[in-house]
CSV table of C-alpha atoms and ligand atoms in Angstrom, one decimal:
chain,number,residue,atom,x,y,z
A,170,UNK,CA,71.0,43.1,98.3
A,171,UNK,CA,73.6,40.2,97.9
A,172,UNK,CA,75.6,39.8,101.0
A,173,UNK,CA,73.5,37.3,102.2
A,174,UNK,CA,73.3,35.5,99.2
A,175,UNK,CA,77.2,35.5,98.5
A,176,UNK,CA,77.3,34.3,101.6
A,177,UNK,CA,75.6,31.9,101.0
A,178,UNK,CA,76.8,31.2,97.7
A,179,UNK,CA,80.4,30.9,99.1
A,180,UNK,CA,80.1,28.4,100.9
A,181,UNK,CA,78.5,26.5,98.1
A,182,UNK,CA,74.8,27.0,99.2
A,183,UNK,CA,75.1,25.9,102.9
A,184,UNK,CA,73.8,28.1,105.1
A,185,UNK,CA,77.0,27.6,107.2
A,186,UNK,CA,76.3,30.4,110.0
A,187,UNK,CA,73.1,28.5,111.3
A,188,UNK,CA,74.4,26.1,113.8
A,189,UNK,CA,73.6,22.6,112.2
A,190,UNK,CA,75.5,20.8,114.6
A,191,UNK,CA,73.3,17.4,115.6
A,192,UNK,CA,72.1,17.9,119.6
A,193,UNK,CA,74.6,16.4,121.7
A,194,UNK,CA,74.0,13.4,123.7
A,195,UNK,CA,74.6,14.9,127.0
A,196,UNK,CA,71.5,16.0,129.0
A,197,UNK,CA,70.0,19.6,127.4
A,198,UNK,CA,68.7,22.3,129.8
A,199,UNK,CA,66.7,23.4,127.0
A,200,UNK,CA,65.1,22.3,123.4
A,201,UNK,CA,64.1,25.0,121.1
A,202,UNK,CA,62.5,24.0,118.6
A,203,UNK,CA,63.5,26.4,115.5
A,204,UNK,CA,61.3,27.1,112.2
A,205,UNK,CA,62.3,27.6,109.5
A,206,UNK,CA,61.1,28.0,105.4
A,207,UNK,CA,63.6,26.3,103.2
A,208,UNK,CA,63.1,26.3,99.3
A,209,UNK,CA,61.6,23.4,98.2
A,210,UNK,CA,61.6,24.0,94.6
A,211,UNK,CA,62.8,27.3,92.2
A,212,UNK,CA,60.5,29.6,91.5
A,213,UNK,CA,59.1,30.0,88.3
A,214,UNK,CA,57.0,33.3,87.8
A,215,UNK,CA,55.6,35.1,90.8
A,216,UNK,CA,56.8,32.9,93.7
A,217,UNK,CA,54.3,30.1,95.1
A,218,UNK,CA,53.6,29.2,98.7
A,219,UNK,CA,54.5,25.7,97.9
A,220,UNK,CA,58.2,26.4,96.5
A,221,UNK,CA,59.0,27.0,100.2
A,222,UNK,CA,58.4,24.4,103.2
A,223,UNK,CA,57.7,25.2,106.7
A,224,UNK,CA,59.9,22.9,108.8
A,225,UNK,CA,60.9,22.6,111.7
A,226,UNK,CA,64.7,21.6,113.5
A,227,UNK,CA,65.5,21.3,117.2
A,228,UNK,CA,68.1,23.8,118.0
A,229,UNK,CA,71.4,22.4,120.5
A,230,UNK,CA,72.7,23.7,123.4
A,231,UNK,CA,74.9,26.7,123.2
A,232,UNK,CA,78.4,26.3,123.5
A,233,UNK,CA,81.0,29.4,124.9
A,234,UNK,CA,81.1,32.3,122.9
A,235,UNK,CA,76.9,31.9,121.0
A,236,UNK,CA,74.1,33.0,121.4
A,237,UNK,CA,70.4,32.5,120.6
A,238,UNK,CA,68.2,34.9,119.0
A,239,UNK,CA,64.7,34.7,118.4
A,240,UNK,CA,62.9,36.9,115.3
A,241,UNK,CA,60.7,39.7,116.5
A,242,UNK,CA,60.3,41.1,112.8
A,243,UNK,CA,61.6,39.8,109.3
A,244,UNK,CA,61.7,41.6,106.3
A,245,UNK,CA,60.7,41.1,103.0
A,246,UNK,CA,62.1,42.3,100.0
A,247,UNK,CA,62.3,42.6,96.6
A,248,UNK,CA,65.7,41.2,95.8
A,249,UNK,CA,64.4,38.1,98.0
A,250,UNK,CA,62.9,37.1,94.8
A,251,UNK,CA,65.6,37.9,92.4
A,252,UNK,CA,68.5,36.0,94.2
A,253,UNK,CA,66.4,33.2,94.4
A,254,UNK,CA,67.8,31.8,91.3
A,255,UNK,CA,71.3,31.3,93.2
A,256,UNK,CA,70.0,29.4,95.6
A,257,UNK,CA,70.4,26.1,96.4
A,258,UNK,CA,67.9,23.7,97.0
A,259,UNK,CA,67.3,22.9,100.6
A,260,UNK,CA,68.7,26.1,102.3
A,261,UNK,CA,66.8,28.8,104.3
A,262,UNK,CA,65.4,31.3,102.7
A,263,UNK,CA,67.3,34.5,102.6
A,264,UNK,CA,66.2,37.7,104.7
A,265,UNK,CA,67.4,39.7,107.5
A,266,UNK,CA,65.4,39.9,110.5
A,267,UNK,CA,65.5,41.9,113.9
A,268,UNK,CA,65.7,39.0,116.9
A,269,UNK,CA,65.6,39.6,120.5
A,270,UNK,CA,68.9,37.6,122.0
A,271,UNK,CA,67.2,35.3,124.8
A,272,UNK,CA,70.1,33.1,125.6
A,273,UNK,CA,73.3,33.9,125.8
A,274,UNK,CA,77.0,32.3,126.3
A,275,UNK,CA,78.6,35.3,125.2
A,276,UNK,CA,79.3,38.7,126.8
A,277,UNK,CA,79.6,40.8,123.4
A,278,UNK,CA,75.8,39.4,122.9
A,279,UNK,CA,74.0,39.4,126.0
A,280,UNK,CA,70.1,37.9,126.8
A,281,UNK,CA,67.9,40.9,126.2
A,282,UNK,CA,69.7,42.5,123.3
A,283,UNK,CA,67.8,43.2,120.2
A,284,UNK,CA,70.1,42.2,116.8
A,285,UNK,CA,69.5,42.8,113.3
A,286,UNK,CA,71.1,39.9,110.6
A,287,UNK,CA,70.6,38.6,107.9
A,288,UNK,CA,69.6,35.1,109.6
A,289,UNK,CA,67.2,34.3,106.8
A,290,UNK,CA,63.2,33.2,106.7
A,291,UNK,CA,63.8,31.6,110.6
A,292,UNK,CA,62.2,31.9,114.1
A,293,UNK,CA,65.2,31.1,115.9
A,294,UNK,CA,69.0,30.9,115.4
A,295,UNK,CA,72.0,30.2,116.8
A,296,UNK,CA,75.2,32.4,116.2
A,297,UNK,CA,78.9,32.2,117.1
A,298,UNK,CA,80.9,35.6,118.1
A,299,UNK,CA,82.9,34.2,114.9
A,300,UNK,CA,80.0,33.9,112.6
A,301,UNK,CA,78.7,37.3,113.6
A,302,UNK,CA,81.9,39.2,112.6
A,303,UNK,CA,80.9,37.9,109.1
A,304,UNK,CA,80.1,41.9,107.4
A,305,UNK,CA,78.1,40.0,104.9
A,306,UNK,CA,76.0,38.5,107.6
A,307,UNK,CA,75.6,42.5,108.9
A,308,UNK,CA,74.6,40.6,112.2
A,309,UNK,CA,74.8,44.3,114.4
A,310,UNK,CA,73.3,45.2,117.9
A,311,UNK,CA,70.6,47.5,117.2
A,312,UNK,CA,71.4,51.0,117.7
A,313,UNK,CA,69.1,52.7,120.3
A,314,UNK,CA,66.0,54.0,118.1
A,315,UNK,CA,64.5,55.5,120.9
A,316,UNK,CA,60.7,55.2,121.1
A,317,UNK,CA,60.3,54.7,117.6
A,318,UNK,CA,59.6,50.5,116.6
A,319,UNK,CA,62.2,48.2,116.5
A,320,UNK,CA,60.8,47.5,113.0
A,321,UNK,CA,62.3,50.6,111.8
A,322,UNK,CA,65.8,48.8,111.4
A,323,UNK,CA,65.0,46.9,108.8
A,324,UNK,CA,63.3,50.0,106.8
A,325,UNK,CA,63.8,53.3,107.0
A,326,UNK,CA,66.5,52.8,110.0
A,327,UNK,CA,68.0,50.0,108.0
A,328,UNK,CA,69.1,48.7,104.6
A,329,UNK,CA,66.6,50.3,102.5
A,330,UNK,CA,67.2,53.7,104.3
A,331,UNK,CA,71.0,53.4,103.8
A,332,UNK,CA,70.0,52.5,100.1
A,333,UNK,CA,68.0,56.0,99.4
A,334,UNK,CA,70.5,58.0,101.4
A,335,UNK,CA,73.7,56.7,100.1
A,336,UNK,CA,72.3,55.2,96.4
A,337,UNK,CA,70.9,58.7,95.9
A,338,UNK,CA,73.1,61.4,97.4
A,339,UNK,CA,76.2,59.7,96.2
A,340,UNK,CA,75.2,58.9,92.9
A,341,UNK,CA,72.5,61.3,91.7
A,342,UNK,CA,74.6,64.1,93.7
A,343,UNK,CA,71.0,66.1,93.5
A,344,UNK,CA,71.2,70.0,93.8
A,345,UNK,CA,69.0,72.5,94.9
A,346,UNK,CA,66.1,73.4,92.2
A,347,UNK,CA,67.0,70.1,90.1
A,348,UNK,CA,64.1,68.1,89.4
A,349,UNK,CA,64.3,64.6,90.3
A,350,UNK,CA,62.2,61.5,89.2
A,351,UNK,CA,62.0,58.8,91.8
A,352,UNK,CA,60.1,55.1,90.3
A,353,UNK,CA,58.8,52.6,93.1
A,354,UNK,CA,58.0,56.1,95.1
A,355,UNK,CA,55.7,54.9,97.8
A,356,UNK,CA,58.0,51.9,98.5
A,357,UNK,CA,60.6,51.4,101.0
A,358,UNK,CA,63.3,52.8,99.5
A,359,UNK,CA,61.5,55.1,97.1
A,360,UNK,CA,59.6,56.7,99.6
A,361,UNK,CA,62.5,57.9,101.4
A,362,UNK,CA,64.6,59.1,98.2
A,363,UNK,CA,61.5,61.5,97.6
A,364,UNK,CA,61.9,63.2,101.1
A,365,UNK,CA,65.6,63.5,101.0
A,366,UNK,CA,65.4,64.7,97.5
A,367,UNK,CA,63.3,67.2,99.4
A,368,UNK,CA,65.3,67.6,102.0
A,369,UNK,CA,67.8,69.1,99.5
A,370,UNK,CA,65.4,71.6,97.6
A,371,UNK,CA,64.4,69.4,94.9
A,372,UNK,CA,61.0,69.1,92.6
A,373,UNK,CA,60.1,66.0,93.4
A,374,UNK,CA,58.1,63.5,90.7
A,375,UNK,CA,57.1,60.0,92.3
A,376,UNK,CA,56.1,57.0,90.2
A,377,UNK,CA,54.3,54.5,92.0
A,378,UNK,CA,51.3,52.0,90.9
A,379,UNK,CA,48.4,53.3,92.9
A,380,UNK,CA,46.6,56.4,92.9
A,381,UNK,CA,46.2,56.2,97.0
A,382,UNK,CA,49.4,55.8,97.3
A,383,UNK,CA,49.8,59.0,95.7
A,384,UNK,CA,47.6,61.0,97.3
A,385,UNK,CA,50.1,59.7,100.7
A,386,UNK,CA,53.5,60.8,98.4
A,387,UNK,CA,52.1,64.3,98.0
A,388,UNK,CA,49.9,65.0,100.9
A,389,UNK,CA,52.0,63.9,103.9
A,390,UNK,CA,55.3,63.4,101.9
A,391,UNK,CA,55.3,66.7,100.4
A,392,UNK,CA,56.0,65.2,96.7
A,393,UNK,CA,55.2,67.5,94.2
A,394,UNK,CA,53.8,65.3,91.6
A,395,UNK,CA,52.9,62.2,91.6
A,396,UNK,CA,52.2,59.8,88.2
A,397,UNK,CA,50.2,56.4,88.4
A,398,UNK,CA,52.4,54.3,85.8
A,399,UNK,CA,49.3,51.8,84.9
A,400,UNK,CA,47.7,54.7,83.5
A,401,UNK,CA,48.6,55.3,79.8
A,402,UNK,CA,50.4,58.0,78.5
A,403,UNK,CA,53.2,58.1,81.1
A,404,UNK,CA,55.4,59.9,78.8
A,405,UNK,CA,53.3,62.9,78.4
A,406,UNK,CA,52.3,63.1,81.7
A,407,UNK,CA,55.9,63.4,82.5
A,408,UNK,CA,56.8,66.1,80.2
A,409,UNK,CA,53.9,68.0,82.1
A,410,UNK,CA,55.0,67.2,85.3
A,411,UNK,CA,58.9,67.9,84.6
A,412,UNK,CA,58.5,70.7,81.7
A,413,UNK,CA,62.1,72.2,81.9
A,414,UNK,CA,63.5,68.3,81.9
A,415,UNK,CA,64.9,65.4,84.2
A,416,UNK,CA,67.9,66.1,86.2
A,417,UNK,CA,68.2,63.0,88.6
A,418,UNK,CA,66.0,59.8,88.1
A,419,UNK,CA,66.2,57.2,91.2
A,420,UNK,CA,65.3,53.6,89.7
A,421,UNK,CA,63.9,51.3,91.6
A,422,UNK,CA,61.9,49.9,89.1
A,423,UNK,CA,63.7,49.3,85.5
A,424,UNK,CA,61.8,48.7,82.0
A,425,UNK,CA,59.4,51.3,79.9
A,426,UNK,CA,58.9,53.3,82.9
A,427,UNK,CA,62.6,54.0,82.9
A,428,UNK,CA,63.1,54.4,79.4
A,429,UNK,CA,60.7,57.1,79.3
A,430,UNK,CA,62.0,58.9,81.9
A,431,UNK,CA,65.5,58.6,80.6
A,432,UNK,CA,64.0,59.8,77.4
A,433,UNK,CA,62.8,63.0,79.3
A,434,UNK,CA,66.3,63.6,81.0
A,435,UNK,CA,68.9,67.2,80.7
A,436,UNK,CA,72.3,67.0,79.9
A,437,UNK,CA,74.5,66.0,82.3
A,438,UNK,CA,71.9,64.0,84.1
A,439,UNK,CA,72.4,61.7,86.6
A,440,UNK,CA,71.1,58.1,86.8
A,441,UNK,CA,71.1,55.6,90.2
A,442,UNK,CA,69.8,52.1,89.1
A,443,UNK,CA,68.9,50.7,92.7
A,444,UNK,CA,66.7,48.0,91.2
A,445,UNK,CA,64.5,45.9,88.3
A,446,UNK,CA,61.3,44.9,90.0
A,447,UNK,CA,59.7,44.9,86.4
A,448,UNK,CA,61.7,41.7,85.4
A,449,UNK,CA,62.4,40.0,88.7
A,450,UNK,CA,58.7,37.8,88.4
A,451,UNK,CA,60.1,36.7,84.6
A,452,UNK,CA,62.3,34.2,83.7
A,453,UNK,CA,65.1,35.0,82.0
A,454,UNK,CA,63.5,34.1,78.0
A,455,UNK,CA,60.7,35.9,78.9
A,456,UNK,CA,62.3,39.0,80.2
A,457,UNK,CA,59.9,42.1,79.5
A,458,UNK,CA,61.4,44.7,76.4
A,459,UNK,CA,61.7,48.3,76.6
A,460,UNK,CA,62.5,50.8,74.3
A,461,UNK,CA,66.0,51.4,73.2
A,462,UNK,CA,68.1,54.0,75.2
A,463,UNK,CA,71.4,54.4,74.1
A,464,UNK,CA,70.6,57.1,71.8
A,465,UNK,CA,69.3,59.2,74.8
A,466,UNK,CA,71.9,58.5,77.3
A,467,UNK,CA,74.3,59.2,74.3
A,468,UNK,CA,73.2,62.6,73.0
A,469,UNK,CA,72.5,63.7,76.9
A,470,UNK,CA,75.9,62.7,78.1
A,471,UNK,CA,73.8,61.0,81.1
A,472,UNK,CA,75.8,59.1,84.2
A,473,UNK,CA,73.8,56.2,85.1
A,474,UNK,CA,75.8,53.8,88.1
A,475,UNK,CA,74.0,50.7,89.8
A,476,UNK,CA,74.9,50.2,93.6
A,477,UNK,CA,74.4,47.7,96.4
A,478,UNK,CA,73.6,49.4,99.6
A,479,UNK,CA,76.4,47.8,101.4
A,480,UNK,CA,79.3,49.3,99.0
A,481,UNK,CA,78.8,51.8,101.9
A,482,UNK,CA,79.3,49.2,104.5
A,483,UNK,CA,82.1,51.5,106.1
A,484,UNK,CA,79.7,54.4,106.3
A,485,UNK,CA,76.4,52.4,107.4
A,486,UNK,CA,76.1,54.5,110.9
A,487,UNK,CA,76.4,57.9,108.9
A,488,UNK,CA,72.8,56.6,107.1
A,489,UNK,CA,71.3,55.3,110.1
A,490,UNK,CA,71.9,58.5,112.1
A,491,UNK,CA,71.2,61.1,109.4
A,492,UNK,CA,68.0,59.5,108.9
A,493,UNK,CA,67.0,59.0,112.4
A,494,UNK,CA,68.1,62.8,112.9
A,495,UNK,CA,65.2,63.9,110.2
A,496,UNK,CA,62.2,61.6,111.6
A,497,UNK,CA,63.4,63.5,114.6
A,498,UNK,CA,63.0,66.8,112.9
A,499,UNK,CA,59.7,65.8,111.2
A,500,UNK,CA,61.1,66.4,108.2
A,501,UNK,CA,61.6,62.3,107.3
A,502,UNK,CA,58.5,60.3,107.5
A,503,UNK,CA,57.5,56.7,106.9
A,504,UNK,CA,55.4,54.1,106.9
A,505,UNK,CA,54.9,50.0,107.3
A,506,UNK,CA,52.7,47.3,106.0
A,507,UNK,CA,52.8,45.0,109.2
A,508,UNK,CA,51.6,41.2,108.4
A,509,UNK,CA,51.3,39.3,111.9
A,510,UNK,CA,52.8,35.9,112.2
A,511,UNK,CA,55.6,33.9,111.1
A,512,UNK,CA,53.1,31.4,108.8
A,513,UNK,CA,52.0,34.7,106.7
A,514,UNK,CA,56.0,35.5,105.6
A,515,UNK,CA,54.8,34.1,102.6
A,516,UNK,CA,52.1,36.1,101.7
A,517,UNK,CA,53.7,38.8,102.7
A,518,UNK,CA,56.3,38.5,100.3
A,519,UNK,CA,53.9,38.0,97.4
A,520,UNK,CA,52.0,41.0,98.5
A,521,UNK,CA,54.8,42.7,98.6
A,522,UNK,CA,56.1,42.0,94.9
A,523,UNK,CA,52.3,42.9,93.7
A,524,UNK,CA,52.8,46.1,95.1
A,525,UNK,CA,50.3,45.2,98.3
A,526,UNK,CA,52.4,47.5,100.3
A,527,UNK,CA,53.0,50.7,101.7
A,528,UNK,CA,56.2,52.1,102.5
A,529,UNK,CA,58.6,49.0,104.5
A,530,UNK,CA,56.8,45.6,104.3
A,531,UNK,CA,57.8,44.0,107.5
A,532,UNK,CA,56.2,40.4,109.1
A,533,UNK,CA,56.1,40.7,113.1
A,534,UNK,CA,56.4,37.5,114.4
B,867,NAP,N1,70.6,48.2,95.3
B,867,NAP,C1,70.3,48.0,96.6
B,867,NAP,O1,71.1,48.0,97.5
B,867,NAP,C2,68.8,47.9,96.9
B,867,NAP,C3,68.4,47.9,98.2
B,867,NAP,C4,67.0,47.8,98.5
B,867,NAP,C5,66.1,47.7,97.5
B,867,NAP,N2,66.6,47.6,96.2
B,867,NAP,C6,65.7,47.6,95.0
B,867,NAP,O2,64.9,48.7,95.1
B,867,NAP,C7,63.6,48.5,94.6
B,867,NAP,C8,62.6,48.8,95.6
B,867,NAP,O3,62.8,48.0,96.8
B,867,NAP,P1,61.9,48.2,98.1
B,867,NAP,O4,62.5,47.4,99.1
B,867,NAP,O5,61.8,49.7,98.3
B,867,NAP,O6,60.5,47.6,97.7
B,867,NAP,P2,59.1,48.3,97.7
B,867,NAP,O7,59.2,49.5,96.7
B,867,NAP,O8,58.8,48.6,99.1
B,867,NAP,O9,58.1,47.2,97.2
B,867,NAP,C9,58.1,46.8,95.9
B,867,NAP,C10,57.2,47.7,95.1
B,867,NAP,O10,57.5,47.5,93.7
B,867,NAP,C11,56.4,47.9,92.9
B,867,NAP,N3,56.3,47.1,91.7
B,867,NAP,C12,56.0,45.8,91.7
B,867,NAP,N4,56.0,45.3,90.4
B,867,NAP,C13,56.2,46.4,89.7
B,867,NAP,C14,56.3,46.7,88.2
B,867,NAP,N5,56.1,45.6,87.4
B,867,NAP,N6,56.5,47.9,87.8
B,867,NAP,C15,56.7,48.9,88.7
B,867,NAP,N7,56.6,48.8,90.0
B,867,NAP,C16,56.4,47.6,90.5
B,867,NAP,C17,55.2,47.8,93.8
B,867,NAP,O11,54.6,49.2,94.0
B,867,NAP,P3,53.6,49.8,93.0
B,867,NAP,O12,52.3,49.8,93.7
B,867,NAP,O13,54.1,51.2,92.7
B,867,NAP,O14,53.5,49.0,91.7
B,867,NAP,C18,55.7,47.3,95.1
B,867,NAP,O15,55.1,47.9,96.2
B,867,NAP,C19,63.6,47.0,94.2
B,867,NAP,O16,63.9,46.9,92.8
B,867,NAP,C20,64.7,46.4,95.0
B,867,NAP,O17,65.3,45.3,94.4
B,867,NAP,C21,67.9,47.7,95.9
């Protein structure tokens, strides 16, 4: 996602909604002392703890109208890694993160609140009533989930479920008895496409990297076929799996494994490029090749559309509720790969981008 980043990058790399104000000389009723990961230096292949530094900054006192959160969960992602580029040098990592609000000069955001934002890689962090207005910063008070973990927000109850439900429904526009090739299937996103795909009376094909994570896609998601991309002859296993054809293919993934489905796909199909994990690890001269497939999308007459989550900013609620609606009805399920503690972001990131995970990776702090 890139609202945080264009945030960012409007403002020419300062991350301008973390109050960097030096403490004021006038006696402080309370230090907090923030950390924070900044990047250090770019990365260059799959990321390295080292390219980030662990710091720390005393936080000031809150003036009218702020607040002060303090991170209960952050989430890692994939597109984390391919922003980085566009960052500056220097400035916090970018992430959003659910924070508990436990000080408070402002009545809109009052101590005891939970908030999700996109506060980046940060324990603690001081926002304005101004600064959160800011829809790229998607600071929000987080809607009652219920009994169901706070976590949830940033997953299934959160960007990457408003990323399957709108990136797929609106885009793919699936109908009943189509059949419907999800990549990245046990991931966040992925995972939830696969269910709504069933949801609407699809045949449902999930690509994912692992064979347990298979047996989870078919035997508690109710996928109907499930193909481990590191094992060869992907494109015959897909004509097996889909022997009348592709109708709808959810990318989340990019390269060979989307050229061969697109290969596979029926007139008419429909195409919704979410993301490109393949390439995000490369640099750009070293970007990994895939077969050609113009002369598919051509002859097929295929509709393929990329999307950012937020384009459905306006909507965001509608995604948030549908979905909370099915895990009510059992008929949505999910899963997280919890790291503990704020020192493992790191790792959890990496783990992430190696395919360590299992449905929402999420750090609790
Ligand atoms: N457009 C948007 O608004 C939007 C929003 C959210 C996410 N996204 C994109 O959607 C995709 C999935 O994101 P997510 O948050 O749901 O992540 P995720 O799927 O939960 O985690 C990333 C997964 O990617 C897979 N992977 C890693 N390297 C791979 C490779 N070379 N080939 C194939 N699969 C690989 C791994 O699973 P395996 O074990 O299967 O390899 C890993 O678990 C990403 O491309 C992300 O950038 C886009």
């Amino acid at each position: 996602m890139n609202v945080a980043l264009n945030y960012i990058l409007n403002r020419g790399g300062q991350v301008v909604y973390i109050s960097s104000r030096k403490l004021s000389s006038t006696i402080e009723s309370k230090i907090v002392k923030a950390k924070k990961y900044i990047l250090h230096q770019h990365f260059s292949g799959l990321p390295k703890q080292s390219d980030l530094k662990l710091v720390e900054e005393k936080l000031p006192n809150l003036r009218n109208g702020e607040f002060l959160s303090e991170a209960v969960y952050l989430s890692v992602d994939p597109y984390m890694r391919a922003y980085e580029p566009r960052l500056k040098l220097g400035t916090v990592f970018i992430g959003s993160q659910i924070a508990k609000i436990t000080d408070s000069k402002s009545k809109q955001y009052p101590i005891g609140k939970y908030v999700v934002g996109q506060f980046g890689w940060r324990s603690h962090t001081i926002t304005s009533e101004e600064e959160a207005k800011n829809p790229e910063l998607l600071v929000n008070v987080l809607p009652d989930f219920g009994k169901l973990s706070l976590s949830l927000g940033l997953g299934v109850l959160g960007m990457p479920g408003n990323a399957a439900y709108f990136g797929f429904l609106e885009i793919c526009k699936p109908k009943e008895g189509e059949t419907v090739v999800v990549s990245g299937a046990a991931g966040a996103v992925g995972s939830v496409v696969g269910q709504i795909a069933k949801i609407k009376g699809c045949n449902v094909i999930g690509i994912a990297g692992d064979d347990e994570k298979g047996k989870w896609l078919i035997n508690e998601l109710g996928f109907d076929h499930f193909i481990n991309y590191k094992k060869p002859n992907l494109h015959k296993t897909l004509a097996k799996c889909a022997p009348n054809g592709v109708d709808c293919y959810f990318d989340n993934v990019g390269g060979e494994i989307s050229s061969t489905v697109l290969s596979q796909m029926n007139l008419h199909g429909r195409v919704s490029v979410c993301g490109a994990i393949v390439g995000y690890n490369a640099n750009r001269s070293t970007l990994p090749t895939a077969t050609i497939t113009q002369g598919f999308i051509a002859i097929k007459q295929l509709r393929i559309e990329g999307f950012i989550a937020t384009r459905w900013r306006d909507r965001w609620m509608e995604g948030i509720d549908q979905n909370l609606k099915w895990i009510s009805e059992g008929k949505l399920k999910y899963r997280e790969t919890v790291t503990e503690g704020f020192e493992n972001t790191f790792q959890a990131f990496v783990d992430m981008l190696q395919g360590g995970n299992v449905g929402k990776a999420v750090v609790k702090v």
